[in-house]
Short mmCIF file of C-alpha atoms and ligand atoms in Angstrom, two decimals:
data_model
loop_
_atom_site.label_atom_id
_atom_site.label_comp_id
_atom_site.label_asym_id
_atom_site.label_seq_id
_atom_site.Cartn_x
_atom_site.Cartn_y
_atom_site.Cartn_z
CA UNK S 1 68.01 111.49 61.63
CA UNK S 2 68.17 115.25 62.02
CA UNK S 3 70.62 117.17 59.84
CA UNK S 4 71.15 119.73 62.62
CA UNK S 5 70.78 119.81 66.37
CA UNK S 6 70.52 123.49 67.33
CA UNK S 7 71.18 124.38 70.96
CA UNK S 8 69.31 127.54 72.00
CA UNK S 9 66.16 129.07 70.51
CA UNK S 10 67.26 132.73 70.72
CA UNK S 11 68.10 134.87 67.69
CA UNK S 12 71.20 132.88 66.70
CA UNK S 13 69.61 129.43 66.92
CA UNK S 14 66.18 130.32 65.54
CA UNK S 15 67.51 132.15 62.49
CA UNK S 16 69.87 129.34 61.59
CA UNK S 17 67.03 126.85 62.03
CA UNK S 18 64.86 128.88 59.68
CA UNK S 19 67.53 129.36 57.00
CA UNK S 20 68.64 125.72 57.03
CA UNK S 21 65.06 124.45 56.92
CA UNK S 22 63.67 126.82 54.32
CA UNK S 23 66.69 127.33 52.03
CA UNK S 24 68.50 123.97 52.21
CA UNK S 25 65.57 121.71 53.14
CA UNK S 26 67.43 120.48 56.24
CA UNK S 27 65.68 118.68 59.09
CA UNK S 28 66.33 120.61 62.26
CA UNK S 29 65.80 119.92 65.96
CA UNK S 30 66.11 123.08 68.08
CA UNK S 31 66.29 122.63 71.86
CA UNK S 32 66.25 125.14 74.68
CA UNK S 33 66.57 124.49 78.37
CA UNK S 34 64.17 127.32 79.10
CA UNK S 35 60.42 126.85 78.82
CA UNK S 36 60.11 129.29 75.92
CA UNK S 37 61.61 130.33 72.57
CA UNK S 38 63.18 133.74 71.88
CA UNK S 39 66.18 133.55 74.23
CA UNK S 40 66.75 136.78 76.10
CA UNK S 41 64.46 138.65 73.71
CA UNK S 42 61.43 136.67 74.93
CA UNK S 43 58.34 138.77 75.71
CA UNK S 44 54.91 137.82 76.99
CA UNK S 45 51.63 139.26 78.26
CA UNK S 46 51.76 139.28 82.07
CA UNK S 47 48.80 138.38 84.29
CA UNK S 48 47.46 141.93 83.90
CA UNK S 49 47.64 141.72 80.11
CA UNK S 50 50.61 144.06 79.66
CA UNK S 51 53.28 143.01 77.13
CA UNK S 52 56.61 142.82 79.02
CA UNK S 53 60.15 141.68 78.25
CA UNK S 54 61.05 138.97 80.75
CA UNK S 55 64.80 139.61 80.54
CA UNK S 56 64.82 143.41 80.53
CA UNK S 57 64.21 145.99 77.81
CA UNK S 58 64.96 144.87 74.25
CA UNK S 59 64.92 147.67 71.71
CA UNK S 60 65.55 146.78 68.09
CA UNK S 61 67.78 149.06 66.01
CA UNK S 62 70.10 148.43 63.08
CA UNK S 63 71.92 150.05 60.20
CA UNK S 64 71.82 146.82 58.23
CA UNK S 65 69.23 146.73 55.51
CA UNK S 66 69.83 143.00 55.09
CA UNK S 67 69.03 142.33 58.77
CA UNK S 68 65.94 144.52 58.73
CA UNK S 69 64.61 143.01 55.51
CA UNK S 70 65.27 139.48 56.78
CA UNK S 71 63.32 140.02 60.03
CA UNK S 72 60.58 141.79 58.08
CA UNK S 73 59.76 138.41 56.53
CA UNK S 74 58.44 137.41 59.97
CA UNK S 75 56.99 140.56 61.49
CA UNK S 76 55.39 143.89 60.80
CA UNK S 77 56.86 146.80 62.77
CA UNK S 78 55.89 149.46 65.26
CA UNK S 79 58.14 152.49 64.61
CA UNK S 80 59.87 153.37 67.86
CA UNK S 81 62.82 155.65 68.65
CA UNK S 82 64.19 155.02 72.11
CA UNK S 83 64.78 157.82 74.63
CA UNK S 84 66.38 157.65 78.07
CA UNK S 85 66.59 160.07 80.99
CA UNK S 86 69.22 159.89 83.72
CA UNK S 87 68.53 160.84 87.32
CA UNK S 88 71.44 163.13 88.21
CA UNK S 89 71.66 165.79 90.93
CA UNK S 90 67.93 165.48 91.61
CA UNK S 91 66.93 166.13 88.00
CA UNK S 92 65.96 163.95 85.07
CA UNK S 93 68.17 164.86 82.10
CA UNK S 94 68.75 163.30 78.66
CA UNK S 95 71.37 160.57 78.26
CA UNK S 96 73.35 160.40 75.89
CA UNK S 97 74.65 163.71 77.20
CA UNK S 98 73.55 166.45 74.76
CA UNK S 99 73.06 170.22 74.68
CA UNK S 100 69.91 170.05 76.81
CA UNK S 101 71.63 167.83 79.38
CA UNK S 102 74.31 170.44 79.99
CA UNK S 103 71.92 173.38 80.00
CA UNK S 104 69.51 171.72 82.43
CA UNK S 105 72.20 170.33 84.70
CA UNK S 106 74.07 173.63 85.07
CA UNK S 107 71.17 176.07 84.55
CA UNK S 108 72.78 177.46 81.39
CA UNK S 109 71.54 178.53 77.98
CA UNK S 110 74.42 177.47 75.76
CA UNK S 111 74.25 177.05 71.99
CA UNK S 112 75.72 174.08 70.13
CA UNK S 113 78.86 176.10 69.42
CA UNK S 114 79.21 177.08 73.07
CA UNK S 115 78.67 173.55 74.34
CA UNK S 116 81.45 172.36 72.04
CA UNK S 117 83.68 174.94 73.73
CA UNK S 118 82.44 173.79 77.11
CA UNK S 119 83.33 170.15 76.39
CA UNK S 120 86.73 171.23 75.05
CA UNK S 121 87.38 173.16 78.29
CA UNK S 122 86.50 170.24 80.60
CA UNK S 123 87.76 167.30 78.50
CA UNK S 124 90.97 165.65 79.66
CA UNK S 125 92.73 164.47 76.49
CA UNK S 126 94.48 161.10 76.83
CA UNK S 127 97.23 159.78 74.62
CA UNK S 128 95.63 156.41 74.22
CA UNK S 129 91.94 155.62 74.59
CA UNK S 130 92.02 152.08 75.97
CA UNK S 131 89.44 151.89 78.74
CA UNK S 132 85.83 152.85 79.34
CA UNK S 133 87.08 155.62 81.62
CA UNK S 134 89.39 157.05 78.90
CA UNK S 135 86.50 157.24 76.41
CA UNK S 136 84.32 159.40 78.63
CA UNK S 137 86.90 161.52 80.47
CA UNK S 138 88.66 162.42 77.20
CA UNK S 139 85.36 163.72 75.80
CA UNK S 140 83.48 165.32 78.70
CA UNK S 141 85.92 165.48 81.62
CA UNK S 142 85.96 164.10 85.15
CA UNK S 143 82.85 165.74 86.59
CA UNK S 144 80.36 164.53 83.98
CA UNK S 145 82.10 161.15 83.96
CA UNK S 146 81.46 160.85 87.69
CA UNK S 147 77.87 162.06 87.47
CA UNK S 148 76.78 159.78 84.60
CA UNK S 149 79.22 156.93 84.05
CA UNK S 150 81.51 155.94 86.88
CA UNK S 151 78.99 154.60 89.37
CA UNK S 152 76.56 153.21 86.81
CA UNK S 153 79.41 151.22 85.29
CA UNK S 154 80.71 150.02 88.65
CA UNK S 155 77.21 148.89 89.54
CA UNK S 156 76.52 147.23 86.18
CA UNK S 157 79.85 145.47 85.77
CA UNK S 158 81.16 145.14 89.33
CA UNK S 159 84.47 146.71 88.25
CA UNK S 160 85.73 150.22 87.63
CA UNK S 161 85.41 151.70 84.09
CA UNK S 162 89.22 151.92 84.04
CA UNK S 163 89.23 148.09 83.99
CA UNK S 164 86.74 147.71 81.12
CA UNK S 165 87.41 147.95 77.39
CA UNK S 166 86.62 151.27 75.80
CA UNK S 167 83.93 149.60 73.68
CA UNK S 168 81.54 149.43 76.65
CA UNK S 169 80.97 153.12 77.41
CA UNK S 170 81.67 153.98 73.75
CA UNK S 171 78.19 152.53 73.10
CA UNK S 172 76.83 155.80 74.53
CA UNK S 173 77.83 158.85 72.43
CA UNK S 174 78.16 162.51 73.46
CA UNK S 175 76.26 165.09 71.45
CA UNK S 176 76.41 168.84 71.08
CA UNK S 177 72.96 169.13 69.48
CA UNK S 178 69.52 168.45 70.99
CA UNK S 179 69.07 164.95 69.57
CA UNK S 180 67.89 162.92 72.57
CA UNK S 181 67.46 159.58 70.84
CA UNK S 182 69.42 156.73 72.42
CA UNK S 183 70.22 155.29 68.97
CA UNK S 184 70.70 156.94 65.59
CA UNK S 185 70.46 153.80 63.45
CA UNK S 186 68.67 153.92 60.13
CA UNK S 187 66.09 151.30 61.19
CA UNK S 188 64.48 151.66 64.63
CA UNK S 189 61.33 149.63 65.19
CA UNK S 190 59.78 147.06 67.47
CA UNK S 191 58.11 143.87 66.23
CA UNK S 192 54.44 144.94 66.00
CA UNK S 193 53.11 141.91 67.90
CA UNK S 194 56.20 141.39 70.05
CA UNK S 195 59.43 139.40 69.79
CA UNK S 196 57.92 136.05 70.76
CA UNK S 197 55.32 136.22 67.99
CA UNK S 198 58.14 137.01 65.56
CA UNK S 199 60.08 133.96 66.81
CA UNK S 200 56.98 131.78 66.41
CA UNK S 201 56.84 132.85 62.77
CA UNK S 202 60.58 132.25 62.29
CA UNK S 203 60.29 128.71 63.65
CA UNK S 204 57.03 127.86 61.92
CA UNK S 205 58.36 125.41 59.31
CA UNK S 206 57.57 121.75 58.80
CA UNK S 207 61.30 120.86 58.84
CA UNK S 208 61.77 122.40 62.31
CA UNK S 209 60.97 120.59 65.56
CA UNK S 210 61.18 122.60 68.78
CA UNK S 211 61.94 120.96 72.13
CA UNK S 212 61.74 123.12 75.27
CA UNK S 213 62.73 122.47 78.91
CA UNK S 214 65.57 120.36 77.56
CA UNK S 215 69.30 120.67 78.00
CA UNK S 216 70.94 119.39 74.84
CA UNK S 217 73.09 117.03 76.90
CA UNK S 218 69.94 115.12 77.89
CA UNK S 219 69.15 114.16 74.30
CA UNK S 220 72.47 114.48 72.48
CA UNK S 221 73.25 110.77 72.71
CA UNK S 222 69.69 109.55 72.14
CA UNK S 223 68.61 111.57 69.13
CA UNK S 224 70.82 111.16 66.05
CA UNK S 225 71.95 114.27 64.15
CA UNK S 226 74.72 115.16 61.74
CA UNK S 227 75.96 118.61 62.82
CA UNK S 228 75.39 120.92 65.75
CA UNK S 229 74.85 124.66 66.08
CA UNK S 230 75.63 125.75 69.61
CA UNK S 231 74.49 129.12 70.98
CA UNK S 232 75.01 128.65 74.74
CA UNK S 233 78.05 129.76 76.78
CA UNK S 234 81.25 128.54 75.09
CA UNK S 235 83.08 127.78 78.35
CA UNK S 236 80.22 125.56 79.50
CA UNK S 237 80.37 123.58 76.23
CA UNK S 238 83.96 122.65 77.04
CA UNK S 239 83.24 121.94 80.73
CA UNK S 240 85.16 125.06 81.80
CA UNK S 241 88.42 123.40 80.75
CA UNK S 242 90.42 126.63 80.92
CA UNK S 243 88.37 128.13 83.76
CA UNK S 244 85.11 130.12 83.82
CA UNK S 245 84.60 133.00 81.42
CA UNK S 246 83.08 135.85 83.44
CA UNK S 247 79.54 136.79 82.44
CA UNK S 248 77.63 139.52 84.23
CA UNK S 249 74.11 138.69 85.38
CA UNK S 250 71.01 140.63 86.36
CA UNK S 251 68.04 140.16 88.60
CA UNK S 252 64.81 141.57 87.23
CA UNK S 253 62.09 142.93 89.49
CA UNK S 254 58.85 143.26 87.58
CA UNK S 255 55.94 145.37 88.89
CA UNK S 256 52.55 146.40 87.58
CA UNK S 257 50.96 149.66 88.70
CA UNK S 258 47.30 150.51 88.73
CA UNK S 259 47.71 153.69 86.69
CA UNK S 260 48.34 154.27 83.00
CA UNK S 261 51.78 155.94 83.32
CA UNK S 262 54.59 155.35 85.84
CA UNK S 263 57.50 157.56 84.73
CA UNK S 264 58.19 160.35 82.23
CA UNK S 265 60.44 158.33 79.90
CA UNK S 266 60.67 154.77 78.53
CA UNK S 267 63.81 154.20 80.59
CA UNK S 268 65.18 156.13 83.54
CA UNK S 269 68.82 155.43 84.44
CA UNK S 270 70.00 155.74 88.04
CA UNK S 271 73.79 156.10 87.92
CA UNK S 272 74.28 157.09 91.53
CA UNK S 273 71.24 156.21 93.61
CA UNK S 274 69.74 152.78 94.32
CA UNK S 275 71.18 149.29 93.83
CA UNK S 276 69.40 149.05 90.44
CA UNK S 277 70.73 150.64 87.25
CA UNK S 278 67.56 151.49 85.37
CA UNK S 279 63.77 151.31 85.31
CA UNK S 280 61.93 150.50 82.08
CA UNK S 281 58.26 151.15 81.42
CA UNK S 282 57.22 148.73 78.69
CA UNK S 283 54.19 150.48 77.22
CA UNK S 284 56.45 153.19 75.78
CA UNK S 285 58.40 150.50 73.88
CA UNK S 286 55.47 148.49 72.65
CA UNK S 287 52.89 151.22 72.06
CA UNK S 288 50.32 149.17 73.98
CA UNK S 289 47.25 150.99 75.23
CA UNK S 290 46.32 149.71 78.71
CA UNK S 291 44.82 151.14 81.90
CA UNK S 292 47.69 149.65 83.94
CA UNK S 293 51.42 149.89 83.36
CA UNK S 294 54.29 147.45 83.94
CA UNK S 295 57.88 148.28 84.76
CA UNK S 296 61.11 146.39 85.43
CA UNK S 297 64.06 147.21 87.67
CA UNK S 298 67.49 145.75 86.80
CA UNK S 299 69.77 144.71 89.66
CA UNK S 300 73.26 143.71 88.46
CA UNK S 301 74.65 140.45 89.88
CA UNK S 302 77.89 138.50 89.73
CA UNK S 303 76.12 135.12 89.77
CA UNK S 304 73.08 133.91 87.86
CA UNK S 305 72.07 133.46 84.23
CA UNK S 306 74.88 134.65 81.93
CA UNK S 307 73.69 137.86 80.25
CA UNK S 308 76.71 140.01 79.47
CA UNK S 309 80.20 138.92 78.38
CA UNK S 310 82.61 141.25 80.21
CA UNK S 311 84.87 143.00 77.67
CA UNK S 312 88.36 143.34 79.16
CA UNK S 313 91.77 142.09 78.01
CA UNK S 314 92.17 139.09 80.35
CA UNK S 315 88.73 137.79 79.36
CA UNK S 316 89.54 138.22 75.68
CA UNK S 317 92.69 136.14 76.26
CA UNK S 318 90.72 133.39 78.00
CA UNK S 319 88.10 133.44 75.26
CA UNK S 320 90.86 133.04 72.65
CA UNK S 321 91.74 129.70 74.23
CA UNK S 322 88.14 128.52 73.97
CA UNK S 323 87.88 129.91 70.43
CA UNK S 324 90.93 127.87 69.37
CA UNK S 325 89.27 124.78 70.81
CA UNK S 326 85.95 125.62 69.14
CA UNK S 327 87.71 126.02 65.77
CA UNK S 328 89.13 122.53 66.19
CA UNK S 329 85.78 120.93 67.07
CA UNK S 330 84.44 119.36 63.87
CA UNK S 331 80.73 119.44 63.13
CA UNK S 332 79.88 122.20 65.64
CA UNK S 333 79.24 125.85 64.78
CA UNK S 334 79.47 128.35 67.64
CA UNK S 335 77.13 131.30 67.10
CA UNK S 336 75.65 134.17 69.13
CA UNK S 337 76.43 136.36 72.11
CA UNK S 338 77.32 133.62 74.60
CA UNK S 339 79.01 131.17 72.23
CA UNK S 340 81.31 133.80 70.72
CA UNK S 341 81.65 135.82 73.94
CA UNK S 342 80.76 139.12 72.25
CA UNK S 343 78.71 142.02 73.68
CA UNK S 344 76.43 141.87 70.64
CA UNK S 345 73.10 143.60 70.13
CA UNK S 346 70.27 141.61 68.56
CA UNK S 347 70.94 142.88 65.04
CA UNK S 348 74.60 141.87 65.28
CA UNK S 349 73.57 138.35 66.26
CA UNK S 350 71.14 138.24 63.33
CA UNK S 351 73.95 139.35 60.99
CA UNK S 352 76.32 136.77 62.47
CA UNK S 353 73.75 133.97 62.03
CA UNK S 354 73.08 134.97 58.41
CA UNK S 355 76.84 134.96 57.74
CA UNK S 356 77.26 131.49 59.23
CA UNK S 357 74.34 130.30 57.11
CA UNK S 358 76.06 131.63 53.97
CA UNK S 359 79.24 129.74 54.96
CA UNK S 360 77.29 126.49 55.42
CA UNK S 361 75.52 127.09 52.10
CA UNK S 362 78.81 127.65 50.22
CA UNK S 363 80.40 124.61 51.86
CA UNK S 364 77.47 122.46 50.74
CA UNK S 365 77.53 123.87 47.20
CA UNK S 366 81.26 123.10 47.01
CA UNK S 367 80.74 119.54 48.25
CA UNK S 368 77.96 119.01 45.70
CA UNK S 369 80.24 120.34 42.93
CA UNK S 370 83.09 118.05 44.01
CA UNK S 371 80.82 115.00 44.14
CA UNK S 372 79.38 115.65 40.67
P1 FAD I 1 70.33 134.07 73.76
O1 FAD I 1 69.17 134.95 73.50
O2 FAD I 1 70.98 134.11 75.11
O3 FAD I 1 69.90 132.56 73.45
C1 FAD I 1 70.67 131.46 73.83
C2 FAD I 1 69.70 130.36 74.25
O4 FAD I 1 70.45 129.15 74.45
C3 FAD I 1 69.02 130.64 75.59
O5 FAD I 1 67.62 130.66 75.42
C4 FAD I 1 69.47 129.50 76.50
O6 FAD I 1 68.45 129.04 77.37
C5 FAD I 1 69.85 128.43 75.49
N1 FAD I 1 70.84 127.47 76.02
C6 FAD I 1 72.06 127.74 76.52
N2 FAD I 1 72.67 126.61 76.90
C7 FAD I 1 71.82 125.58 76.61
C8 FAD I 1 71.87 124.17 76.78
N3 FAD I 1 72.94 123.57 77.34
N4 FAD I 1 70.83 123.41 76.34
C9 FAD I 1 69.72 124.00 75.80
N5 FAD I 1 69.62 125.35 75.65
C10 FAD I 1 70.65 126.13 76.04
N6 FAD I 1 70.05 143.83 72.19
C11 FAD I 1 69.55 144.82 71.41
O7 FAD I 1 69.74 144.83 70.19
N7 FAD I 1 68.80 145.84 71.98
C12 FAD I 1 68.53 145.89 73.29
O8 FAD I 1 67.85 146.82 73.76
C13 FAD I 1 69.05 144.86 74.13
N8 FAD I 1 68.81 144.88 75.45
C14 FAD I 1 69.30 143.88 76.23
C15 FAD I 1 69.00 143.92 77.60
C16 FAD I 1 69.46 142.92 78.42
C17 FAD I 1 69.15 142.99 79.90
C18 FAD I 1 70.23 141.84 77.88
C19 FAD I 1 70.73 140.74 78.76
C20 FAD I 1 70.53 141.80 76.53
C21 FAD I 1 70.06 142.81 75.69
N9 FAD I 1 70.31 142.81 74.31
C22 FAD I 1 69.82 143.82 73.52
C23 FAD I 1 71.12 141.75 73.69
C24 FAD I 1 70.27 140.60 73.15
O9 FAD I 1 69.57 139.99 74.22
C25 FAD I 1 71.20 139.59 72.50
O10 FAD I 1 71.99 140.17 71.49
C26 FAD I 1 70.45 138.42 71.84
O11 FAD I 1 69.29 138.04 72.53
C27 FAD I 1 71.43 137.25 71.76
O12 FAD I 1 70.84 136.16 71.11
P2 FAD I 1 71.55 134.74 71.18
O13 FAD I 1 70.72 133.81 70.36
O14 FAD I 1 72.99 134.87 70.86
O15 FAD I 1 71.52 134.32 72.72
N1 UDP I 2 76.50 153.65 80.88
C1 UDP I 2 76.66 154.48 81.99
N2 UDP I 2 75.65 155.34 82.32
C2 UDP I 2 74.50 155.40 81.62
C3 UDP I 2 74.33 154.55 80.51
C4 UDP I 2 75.35 153.68 80.17
O1 UDP I 2 77.68 154.42 82.66
O2 UDP I 2 73.60 156.19 81.97
C5 UDP I 2 77.61 152.74 80.53
C6 UDP I 2 77.53 151.44 81.36
O3 UDP I 2 78.84 150.95 81.54
C7 UDP I 2 76.74 150.55 80.43
C8 UDP I 2 77.33 150.92 79.08
O4 UDP I 2 77.52 152.34 79.17
O5 UDP I 2 76.91 149.19 80.75
C9 UDP I 2 76.50 150.58 77.88
O6 UDP I 2 75.20 151.12 78.03
P1 UDP I 2 73.95 150.49 77.28
O7 UDP I 2 72.77 151.32 77.60
O8 UDP I 2 74.29 150.29 75.86
O9 UDP I 2 73.83 149.07 78.01
P2 UDP I 2 72.87 147.81 77.77
O10 UDP I 2 71.57 148.33 77.22
O11 UDP I 2 73.60 146.90 76.84
O12 UDP I 2 72.73 147.23 79.15
#
């Protein structure tokens, strides 16, 4: 008898498996319907020997010391600060928009002080910042919004920024200095030997059994277990009882080129041209030295594997219905980006999994105390 059946071997499932096995001596069966561990963070060496991320670029960054120290139990790190260029008006300029972006785009030579004045002169203040359009237009005005955000967002999400929560474009700040890093978190590093190797280390415990190519519904009734941790889409768990929760999908087009470098930045965003949103060149992210180079294009899709919850009020309302049902489902914990319908980065999922583990731990300690 397993103590836990864990559905999904991504960050949420793998970390809970590890904590339950190593800290509470629980017997865990972790299943994934894919043919690999790691969830969307899975990486592998392609047929040319280049380390690539199967499901698009995954860059680790966090401000949480607890999260960083926890993952450091399972990997060494390659220090990496991410940088992105956007293709706008025939030029490649830094995104997040900063001092250099404005100077290059408009052929100016402004100082930080002057660019602050420039933003103040073009910004269109709004009484309430509710949508992804409000966030950008209230900071940098209509023109920059149209050049960098409007079409990228329409392409990525299939709806206008005015229909998306502010939290989506608020992920990308505006700067008046020359800092061109995509993230400013305290910890910015990539697992030295890749994400998959890190997951192998996380799951390497004698109390953990891993079963791949298996939907949990195939084995749920055959293999006995006491409690479940579910990290798949929450609406699917309940057979879409209240209707489908919208998730945005992507199609990835991977290519390898017979030259060491393909583009001048790790990621180039294409807000206005092409059906794809961005192109990632993996060697920048991983630090790998190789005569060839591999890239991936991301083509947003309405249908396909669920990758992004879509943050907007009607979806939050629908999710609330599923959340109420989940809260009333005994013996099942819902964890991770799909099961809690949150646009979470990897570190946020790690933090969420560690929190759920602490809850399980306290519950057990309480039960032991009561039984004594
Ligand atoms: P997942 O990784 O989705 O794992 C869930 C697993 O459950 C999957 O493997 C799935 O196959 C399995 N599953 C579902 N249903 C079943 C079932 N019925 N039976 C068996 N198995 C099932 N985060 C960052 O921090 N930095 C980034 O740069 C970044 N880039 C991203 C780029 C893209 C294109 C995407 C899509 C996401 C990105 N993320 C990034 C987010 C990151 O992928 C997630 O935060 C993280 O992987 C979520 O982990 P999870 O365990 O919640 O879910
Ligand atoms: N975004 C944009 N233009 C850009 C970069 C981002 O419009 O050049 C918007 C877009 O809506 C995107 C969101 O900001 O989905 C968040 O961007 P991020 O790079 O964080 O997306 P992710 O890496 O999660 O796909």
